[in-house]
GROMACS .gro file of N, CA and C in nm:
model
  387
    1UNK      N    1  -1.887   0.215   0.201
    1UNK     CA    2  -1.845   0.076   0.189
    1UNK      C    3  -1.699   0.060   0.232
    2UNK      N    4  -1.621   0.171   0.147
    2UNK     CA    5  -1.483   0.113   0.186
    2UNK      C    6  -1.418   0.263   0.277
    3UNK      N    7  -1.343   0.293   0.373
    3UNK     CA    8  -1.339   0.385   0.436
    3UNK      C    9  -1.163   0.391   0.468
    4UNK      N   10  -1.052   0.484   0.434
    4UNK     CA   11  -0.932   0.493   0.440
    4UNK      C   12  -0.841   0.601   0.510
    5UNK      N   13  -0.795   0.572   0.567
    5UNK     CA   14  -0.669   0.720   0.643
    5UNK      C   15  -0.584   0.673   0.713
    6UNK      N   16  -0.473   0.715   0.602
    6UNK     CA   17  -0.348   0.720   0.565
    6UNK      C   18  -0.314   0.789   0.749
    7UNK      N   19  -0.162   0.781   0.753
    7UNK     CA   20  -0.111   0.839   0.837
    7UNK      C   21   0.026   0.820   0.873
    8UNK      N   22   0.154   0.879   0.916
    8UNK     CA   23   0.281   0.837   0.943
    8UNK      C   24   0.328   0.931   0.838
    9UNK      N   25   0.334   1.005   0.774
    9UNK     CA   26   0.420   1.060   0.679
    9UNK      C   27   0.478   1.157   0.720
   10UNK      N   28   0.588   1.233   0.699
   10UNK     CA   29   0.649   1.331   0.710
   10UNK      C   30   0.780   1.397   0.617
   11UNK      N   31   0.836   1.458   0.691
   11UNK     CA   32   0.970   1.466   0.632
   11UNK      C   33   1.115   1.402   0.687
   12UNK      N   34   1.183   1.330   0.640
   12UNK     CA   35   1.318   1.201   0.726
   12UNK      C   36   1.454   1.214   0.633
   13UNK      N   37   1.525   1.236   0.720
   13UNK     CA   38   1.686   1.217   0.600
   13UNK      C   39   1.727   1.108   0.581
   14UNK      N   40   1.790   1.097   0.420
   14UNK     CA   41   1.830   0.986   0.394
   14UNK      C   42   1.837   0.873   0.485
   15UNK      N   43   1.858   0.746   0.479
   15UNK     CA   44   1.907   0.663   0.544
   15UNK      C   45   1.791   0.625   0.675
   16UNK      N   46   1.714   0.751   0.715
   16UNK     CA   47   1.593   0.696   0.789
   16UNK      C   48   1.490   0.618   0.815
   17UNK      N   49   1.410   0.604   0.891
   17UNK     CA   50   1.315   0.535   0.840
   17UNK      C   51   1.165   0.572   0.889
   18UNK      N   52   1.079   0.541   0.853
   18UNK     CA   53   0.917   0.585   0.901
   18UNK      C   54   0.821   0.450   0.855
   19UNK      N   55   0.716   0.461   0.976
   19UNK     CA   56   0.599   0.384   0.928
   19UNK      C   57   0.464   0.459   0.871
   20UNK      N   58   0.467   0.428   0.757
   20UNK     CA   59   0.302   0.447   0.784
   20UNK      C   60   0.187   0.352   0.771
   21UNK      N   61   0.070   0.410   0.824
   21UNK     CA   62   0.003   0.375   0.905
   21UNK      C   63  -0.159   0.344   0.761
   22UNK      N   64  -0.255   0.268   0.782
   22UNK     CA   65  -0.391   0.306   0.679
   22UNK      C   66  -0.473   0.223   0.770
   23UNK      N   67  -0.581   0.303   0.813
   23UNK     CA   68  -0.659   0.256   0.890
   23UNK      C   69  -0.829   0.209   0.813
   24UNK      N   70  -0.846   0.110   0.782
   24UNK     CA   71  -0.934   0.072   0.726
   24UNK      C   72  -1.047   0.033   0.765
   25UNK      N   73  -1.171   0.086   0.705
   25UNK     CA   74  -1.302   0.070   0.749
   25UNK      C   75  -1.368   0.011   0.591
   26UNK      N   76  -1.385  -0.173   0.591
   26UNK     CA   77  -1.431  -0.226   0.488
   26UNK      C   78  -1.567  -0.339   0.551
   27UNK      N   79  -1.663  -0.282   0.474
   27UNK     CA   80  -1.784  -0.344   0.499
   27UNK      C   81  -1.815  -0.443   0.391
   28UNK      N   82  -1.698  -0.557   0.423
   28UNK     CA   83  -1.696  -0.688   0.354
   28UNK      C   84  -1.651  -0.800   0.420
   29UNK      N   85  -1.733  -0.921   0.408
   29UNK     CA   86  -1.674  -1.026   0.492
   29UNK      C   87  -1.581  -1.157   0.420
   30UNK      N   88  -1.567  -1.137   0.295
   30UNK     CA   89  -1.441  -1.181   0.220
   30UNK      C   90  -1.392  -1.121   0.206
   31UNK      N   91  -1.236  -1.215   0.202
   31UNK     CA   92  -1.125  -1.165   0.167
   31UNK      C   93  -1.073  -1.073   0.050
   32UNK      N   94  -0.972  -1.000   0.045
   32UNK     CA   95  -0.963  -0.866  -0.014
   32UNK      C   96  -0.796  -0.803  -0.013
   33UNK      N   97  -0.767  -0.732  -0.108
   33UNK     CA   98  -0.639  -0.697  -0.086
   33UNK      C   99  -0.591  -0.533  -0.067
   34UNK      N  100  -0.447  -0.507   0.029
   34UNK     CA  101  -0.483  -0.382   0.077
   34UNK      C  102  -0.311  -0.357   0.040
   35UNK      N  103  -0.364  -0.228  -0.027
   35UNK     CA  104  -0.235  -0.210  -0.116
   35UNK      C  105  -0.160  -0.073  -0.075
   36UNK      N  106  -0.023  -0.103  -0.073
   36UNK     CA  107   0.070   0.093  -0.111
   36UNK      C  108   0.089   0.103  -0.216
   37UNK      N  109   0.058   0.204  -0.270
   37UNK     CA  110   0.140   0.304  -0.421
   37UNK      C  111   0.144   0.377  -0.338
   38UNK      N  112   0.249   0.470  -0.454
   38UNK     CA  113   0.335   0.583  -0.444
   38UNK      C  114   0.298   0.687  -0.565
   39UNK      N  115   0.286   0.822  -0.555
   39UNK     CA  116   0.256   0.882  -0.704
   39UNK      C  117   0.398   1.030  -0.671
   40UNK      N  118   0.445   1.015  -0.775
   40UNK     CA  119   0.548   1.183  -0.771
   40UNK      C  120   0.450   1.275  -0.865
   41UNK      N  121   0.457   1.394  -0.893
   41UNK     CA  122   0.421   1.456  -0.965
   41UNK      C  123   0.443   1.440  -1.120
   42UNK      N  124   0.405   1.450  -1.230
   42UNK     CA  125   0.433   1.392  -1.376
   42UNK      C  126   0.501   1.269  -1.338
   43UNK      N  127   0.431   1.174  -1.284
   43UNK     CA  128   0.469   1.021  -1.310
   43UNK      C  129   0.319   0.941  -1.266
   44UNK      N  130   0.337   0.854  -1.298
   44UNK     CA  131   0.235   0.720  -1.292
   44UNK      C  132   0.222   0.672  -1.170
   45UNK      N  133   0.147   0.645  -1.122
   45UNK     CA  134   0.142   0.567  -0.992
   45UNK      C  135   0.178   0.471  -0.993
   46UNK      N  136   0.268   0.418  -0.894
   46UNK     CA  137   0.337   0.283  -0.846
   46UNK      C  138   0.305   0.227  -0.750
   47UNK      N  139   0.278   0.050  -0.791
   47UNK     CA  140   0.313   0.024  -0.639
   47UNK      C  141   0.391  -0.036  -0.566
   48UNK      N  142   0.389  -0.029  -0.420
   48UNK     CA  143   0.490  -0.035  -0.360
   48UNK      C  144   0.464  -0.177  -0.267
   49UNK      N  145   0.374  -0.216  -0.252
   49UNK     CA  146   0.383  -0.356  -0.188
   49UNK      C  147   0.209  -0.390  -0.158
   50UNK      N  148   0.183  -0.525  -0.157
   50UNK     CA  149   0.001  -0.496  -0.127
   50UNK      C  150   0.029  -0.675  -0.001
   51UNK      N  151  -0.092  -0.689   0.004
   51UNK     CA  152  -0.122  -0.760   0.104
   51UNK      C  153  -0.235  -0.894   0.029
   52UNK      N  154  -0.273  -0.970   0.047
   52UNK     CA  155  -0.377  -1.036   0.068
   52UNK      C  156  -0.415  -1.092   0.182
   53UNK      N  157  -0.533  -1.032   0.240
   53UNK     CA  158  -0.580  -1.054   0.391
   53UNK      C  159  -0.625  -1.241   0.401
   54UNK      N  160  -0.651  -1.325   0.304
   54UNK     CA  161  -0.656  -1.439   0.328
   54UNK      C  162  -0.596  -1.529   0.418
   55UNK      N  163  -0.455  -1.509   0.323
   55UNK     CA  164  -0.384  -1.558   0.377
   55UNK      C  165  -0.260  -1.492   0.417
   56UNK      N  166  -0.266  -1.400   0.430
   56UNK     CA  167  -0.168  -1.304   0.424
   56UNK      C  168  -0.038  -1.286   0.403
   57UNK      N  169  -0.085  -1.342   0.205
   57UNK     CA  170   0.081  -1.316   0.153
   57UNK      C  171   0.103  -1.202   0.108
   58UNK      N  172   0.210  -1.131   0.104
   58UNK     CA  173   0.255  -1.033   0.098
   58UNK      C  174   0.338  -1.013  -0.050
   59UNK      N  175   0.360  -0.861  -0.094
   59UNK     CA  176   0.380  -0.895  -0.261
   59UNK      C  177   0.510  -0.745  -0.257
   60UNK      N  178   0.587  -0.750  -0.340
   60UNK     CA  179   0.622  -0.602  -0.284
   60UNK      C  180   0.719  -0.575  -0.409
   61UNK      N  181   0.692  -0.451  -0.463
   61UNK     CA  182   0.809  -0.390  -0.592
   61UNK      C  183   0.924  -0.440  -0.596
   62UNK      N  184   1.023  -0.448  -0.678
   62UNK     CA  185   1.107  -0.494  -0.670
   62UNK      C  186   1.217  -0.371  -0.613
   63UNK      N  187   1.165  -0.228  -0.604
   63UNK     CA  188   1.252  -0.148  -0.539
   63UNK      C  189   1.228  -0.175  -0.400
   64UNK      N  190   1.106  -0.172  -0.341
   64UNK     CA  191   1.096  -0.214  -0.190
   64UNK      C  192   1.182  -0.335  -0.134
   65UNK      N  193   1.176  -0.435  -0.214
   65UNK     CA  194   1.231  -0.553  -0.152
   65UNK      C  195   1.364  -0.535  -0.046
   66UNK      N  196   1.358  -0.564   0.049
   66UNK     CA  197   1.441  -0.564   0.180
   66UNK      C  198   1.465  -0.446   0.232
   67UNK      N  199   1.388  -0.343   0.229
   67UNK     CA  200   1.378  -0.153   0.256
   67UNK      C  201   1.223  -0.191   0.316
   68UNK      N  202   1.129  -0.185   0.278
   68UNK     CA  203   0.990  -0.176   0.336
   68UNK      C  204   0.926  -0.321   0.350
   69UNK      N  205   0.833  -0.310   0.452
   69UNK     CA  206   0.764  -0.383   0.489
   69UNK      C  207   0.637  -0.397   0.506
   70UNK      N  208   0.547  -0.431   0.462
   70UNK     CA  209   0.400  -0.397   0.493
   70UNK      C  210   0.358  -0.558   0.565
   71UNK      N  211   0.254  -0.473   0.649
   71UNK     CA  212   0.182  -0.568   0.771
   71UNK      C  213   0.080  -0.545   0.796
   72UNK      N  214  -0.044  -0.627   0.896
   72UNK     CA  215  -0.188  -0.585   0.898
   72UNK      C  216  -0.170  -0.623   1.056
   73UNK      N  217  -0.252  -0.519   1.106
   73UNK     CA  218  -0.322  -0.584   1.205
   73UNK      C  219  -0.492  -0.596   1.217
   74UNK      N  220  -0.504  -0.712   1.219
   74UNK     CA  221  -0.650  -0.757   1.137
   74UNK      C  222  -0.724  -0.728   1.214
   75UNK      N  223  -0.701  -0.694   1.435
   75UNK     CA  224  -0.824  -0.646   1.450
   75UNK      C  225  -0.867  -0.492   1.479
   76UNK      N  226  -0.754  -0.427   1.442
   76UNK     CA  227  -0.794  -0.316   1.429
   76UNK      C  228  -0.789  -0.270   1.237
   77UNK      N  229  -0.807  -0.345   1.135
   77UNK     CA  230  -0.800  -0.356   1.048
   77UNK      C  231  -0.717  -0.243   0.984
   78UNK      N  232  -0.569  -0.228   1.029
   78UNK     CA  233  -0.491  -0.122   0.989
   78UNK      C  234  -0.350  -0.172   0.933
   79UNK      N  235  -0.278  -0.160   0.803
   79UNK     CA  236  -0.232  -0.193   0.770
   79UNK      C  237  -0.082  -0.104   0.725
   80UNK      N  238   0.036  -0.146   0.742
   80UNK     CA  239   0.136  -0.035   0.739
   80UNK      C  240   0.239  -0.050   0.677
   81UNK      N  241   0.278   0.019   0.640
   81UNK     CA  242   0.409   0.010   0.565
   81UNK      C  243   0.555   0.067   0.609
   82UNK      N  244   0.657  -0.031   0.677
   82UNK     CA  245   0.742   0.026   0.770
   82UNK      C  246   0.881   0.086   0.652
   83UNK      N  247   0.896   0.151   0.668
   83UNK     CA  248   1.021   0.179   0.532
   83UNK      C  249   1.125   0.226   0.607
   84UNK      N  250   1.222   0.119   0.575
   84UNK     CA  251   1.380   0.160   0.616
   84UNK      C  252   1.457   0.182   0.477
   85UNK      N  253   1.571   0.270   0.544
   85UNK     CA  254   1.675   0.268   0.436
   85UNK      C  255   1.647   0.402   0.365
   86UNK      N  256   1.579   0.471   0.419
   86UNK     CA  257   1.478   0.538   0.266
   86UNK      C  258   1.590   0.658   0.248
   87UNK      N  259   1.565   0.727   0.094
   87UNK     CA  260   1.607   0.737  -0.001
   87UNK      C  261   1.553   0.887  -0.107
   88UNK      N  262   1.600   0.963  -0.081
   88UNK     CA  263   1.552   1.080  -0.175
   88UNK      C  264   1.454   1.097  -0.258
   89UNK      N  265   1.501   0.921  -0.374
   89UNK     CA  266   1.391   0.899  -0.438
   89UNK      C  267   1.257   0.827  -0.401
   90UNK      N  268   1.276   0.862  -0.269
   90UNK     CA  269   1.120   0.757  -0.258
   90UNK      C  270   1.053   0.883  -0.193
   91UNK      N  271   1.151   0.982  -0.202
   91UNK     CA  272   1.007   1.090  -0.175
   91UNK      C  273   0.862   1.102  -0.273
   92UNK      N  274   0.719   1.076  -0.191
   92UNK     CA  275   0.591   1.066  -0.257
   92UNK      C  276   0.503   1.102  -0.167
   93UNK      N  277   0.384   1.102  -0.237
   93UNK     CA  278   0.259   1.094  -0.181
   93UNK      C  279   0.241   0.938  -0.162
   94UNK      N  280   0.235   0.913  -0.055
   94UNK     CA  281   0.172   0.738  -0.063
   94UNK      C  282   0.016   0.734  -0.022
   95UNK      N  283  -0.035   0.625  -0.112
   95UNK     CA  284  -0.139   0.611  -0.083
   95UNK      C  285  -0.184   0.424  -0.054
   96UNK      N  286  -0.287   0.468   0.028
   96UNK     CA  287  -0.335   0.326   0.055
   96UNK      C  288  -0.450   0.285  -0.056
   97UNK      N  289  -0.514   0.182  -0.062
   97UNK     CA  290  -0.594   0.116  -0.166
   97UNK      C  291  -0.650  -0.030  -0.104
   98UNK      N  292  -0.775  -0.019  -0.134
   98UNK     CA  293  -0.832  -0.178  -0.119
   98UNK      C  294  -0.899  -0.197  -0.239
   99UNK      N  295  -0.893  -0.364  -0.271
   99UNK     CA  296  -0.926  -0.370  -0.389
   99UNK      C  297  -0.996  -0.511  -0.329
  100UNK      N  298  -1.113  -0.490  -0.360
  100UNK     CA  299  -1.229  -0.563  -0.309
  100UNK      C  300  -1.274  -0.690  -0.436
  101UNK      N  301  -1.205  -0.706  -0.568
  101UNK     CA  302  -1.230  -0.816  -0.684
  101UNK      C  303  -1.131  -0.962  -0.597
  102UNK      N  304  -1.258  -1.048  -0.657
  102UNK     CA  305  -1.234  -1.200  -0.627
  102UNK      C  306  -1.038  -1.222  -0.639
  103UNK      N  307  -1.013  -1.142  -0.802
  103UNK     CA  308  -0.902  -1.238  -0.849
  103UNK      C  309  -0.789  -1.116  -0.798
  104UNK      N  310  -0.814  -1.019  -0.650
  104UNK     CA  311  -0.694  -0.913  -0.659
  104UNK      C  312  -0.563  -0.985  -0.646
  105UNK      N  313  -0.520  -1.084  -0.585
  105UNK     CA  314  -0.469  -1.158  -0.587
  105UNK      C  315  -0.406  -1.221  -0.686
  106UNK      N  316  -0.409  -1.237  -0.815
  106UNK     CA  317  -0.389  -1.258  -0.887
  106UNK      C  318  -0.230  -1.199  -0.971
  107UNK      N  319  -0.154  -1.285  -1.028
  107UNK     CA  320  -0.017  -1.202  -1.015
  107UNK      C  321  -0.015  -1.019  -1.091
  108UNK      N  322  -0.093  -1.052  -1.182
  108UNK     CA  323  -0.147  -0.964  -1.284
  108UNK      C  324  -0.217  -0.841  -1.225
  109UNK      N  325  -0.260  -0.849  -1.101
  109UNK     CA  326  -0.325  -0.768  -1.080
  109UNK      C  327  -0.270  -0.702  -0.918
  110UNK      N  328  -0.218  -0.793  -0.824
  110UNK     CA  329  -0.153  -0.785  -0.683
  110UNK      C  330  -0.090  -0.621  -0.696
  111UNK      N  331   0.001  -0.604  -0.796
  111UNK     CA  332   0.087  -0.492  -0.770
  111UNK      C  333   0.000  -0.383  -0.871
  112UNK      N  334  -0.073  -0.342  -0.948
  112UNK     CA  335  -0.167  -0.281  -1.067
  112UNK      C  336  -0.215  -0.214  -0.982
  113UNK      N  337  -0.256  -0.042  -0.972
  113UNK     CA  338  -0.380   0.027  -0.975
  113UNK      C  339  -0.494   0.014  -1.064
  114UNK      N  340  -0.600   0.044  -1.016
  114UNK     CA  341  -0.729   0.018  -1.079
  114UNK      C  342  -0.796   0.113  -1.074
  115UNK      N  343  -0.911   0.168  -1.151
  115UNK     CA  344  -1.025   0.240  -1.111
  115UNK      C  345  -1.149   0.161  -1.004
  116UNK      N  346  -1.139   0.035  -0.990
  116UNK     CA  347  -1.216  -0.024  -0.894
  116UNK      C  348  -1.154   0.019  -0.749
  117UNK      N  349  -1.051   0.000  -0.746
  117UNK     CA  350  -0.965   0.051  -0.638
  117UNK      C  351  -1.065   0.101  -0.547
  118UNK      N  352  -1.052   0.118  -0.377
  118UNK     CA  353  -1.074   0.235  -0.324
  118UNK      C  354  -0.986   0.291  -0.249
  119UNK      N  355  -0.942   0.465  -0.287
  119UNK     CA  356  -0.803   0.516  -0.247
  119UNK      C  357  -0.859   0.595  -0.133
  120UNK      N  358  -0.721   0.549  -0.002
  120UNK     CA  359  -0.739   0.722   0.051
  120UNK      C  360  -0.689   0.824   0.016
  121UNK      N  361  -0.639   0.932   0.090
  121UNK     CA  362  -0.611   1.071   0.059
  121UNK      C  363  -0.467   1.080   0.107
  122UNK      N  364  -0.378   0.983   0.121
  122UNK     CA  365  -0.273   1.032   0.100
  122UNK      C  366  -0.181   1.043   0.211
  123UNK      N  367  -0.096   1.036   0.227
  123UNK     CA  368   0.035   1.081   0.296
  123UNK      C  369   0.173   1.123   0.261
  124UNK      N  370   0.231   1.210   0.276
  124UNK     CA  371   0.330   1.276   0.203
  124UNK      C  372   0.452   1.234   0.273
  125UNK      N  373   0.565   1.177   0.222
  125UNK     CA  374   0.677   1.117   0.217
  125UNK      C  375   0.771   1.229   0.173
  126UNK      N  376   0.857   1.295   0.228
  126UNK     CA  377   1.002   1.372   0.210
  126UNK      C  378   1.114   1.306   0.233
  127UNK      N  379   1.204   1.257   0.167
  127UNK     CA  380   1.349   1.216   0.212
  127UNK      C  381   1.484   1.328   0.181
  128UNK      N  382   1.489   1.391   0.259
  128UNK     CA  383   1.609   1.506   0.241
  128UNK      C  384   1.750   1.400   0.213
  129UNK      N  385   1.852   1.440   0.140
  129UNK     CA  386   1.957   1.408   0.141
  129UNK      C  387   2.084   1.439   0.241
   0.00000   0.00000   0.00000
């Protein structure tokens, strides 16, 4: 149903920047929202900015705000997250997510992981100092 891979990650020094990339394969013809988190090791998953393909407003952490950017291109249904500025601490695993409920959209829920979720596998983020 829902199909994900991540891509763009690496290792970048401070002050750099990288895109990554989530190439999405969703066998749905309503609208839906397509999300970044971030997970470090012994911490919680965060997220980092999501999308709603409707209309395509855009939602984003309050650490991202004016550092990353997320965008879609709807006909190759791939969605990315451009990150400038970046920062030691934003070294992660990032992951992509679609969240296929009526209300993802919803303020309560836009930035939230879920077990409905569907995650891909990841991309690994290094920021050397």
């Amino acid at each position: 149903e829902v199909r994900l891979v991540e891509s763009g990650g690496g290792l970048v020094q401070a002050g750099g920047s990288l895109r990554l990339s989530c190439a999405a394969s969703v066998t749905t013809y309503g609208p839906y929202c397509m999300k970044w988190f971030r997970q470090t090791p012994g911490r919680e998953r965060e997220a980092v900015a999501s999308l709603y393909t409707r209309a395509g407003q855009k939602y984003y952490a309050d650490y991202a705000k004016g550092r990353f950017t997320i965008s879609r291109d709807s006909t190759e249904n791939t969605v990315y997250l451009q990150m400038n500025s970046l920062r030691p601490e934003d070294t992660a695993m990032y992951l992509c997510a679609v969240d296929l409920r009526d209300f993802c959209w919803y303020p309560q829920y836009i930035l939230t992981p879920h077990d409905n979720h569907y995650w891909g596998q990841g991309t690994q983020v290094t920021v050397s100092s």
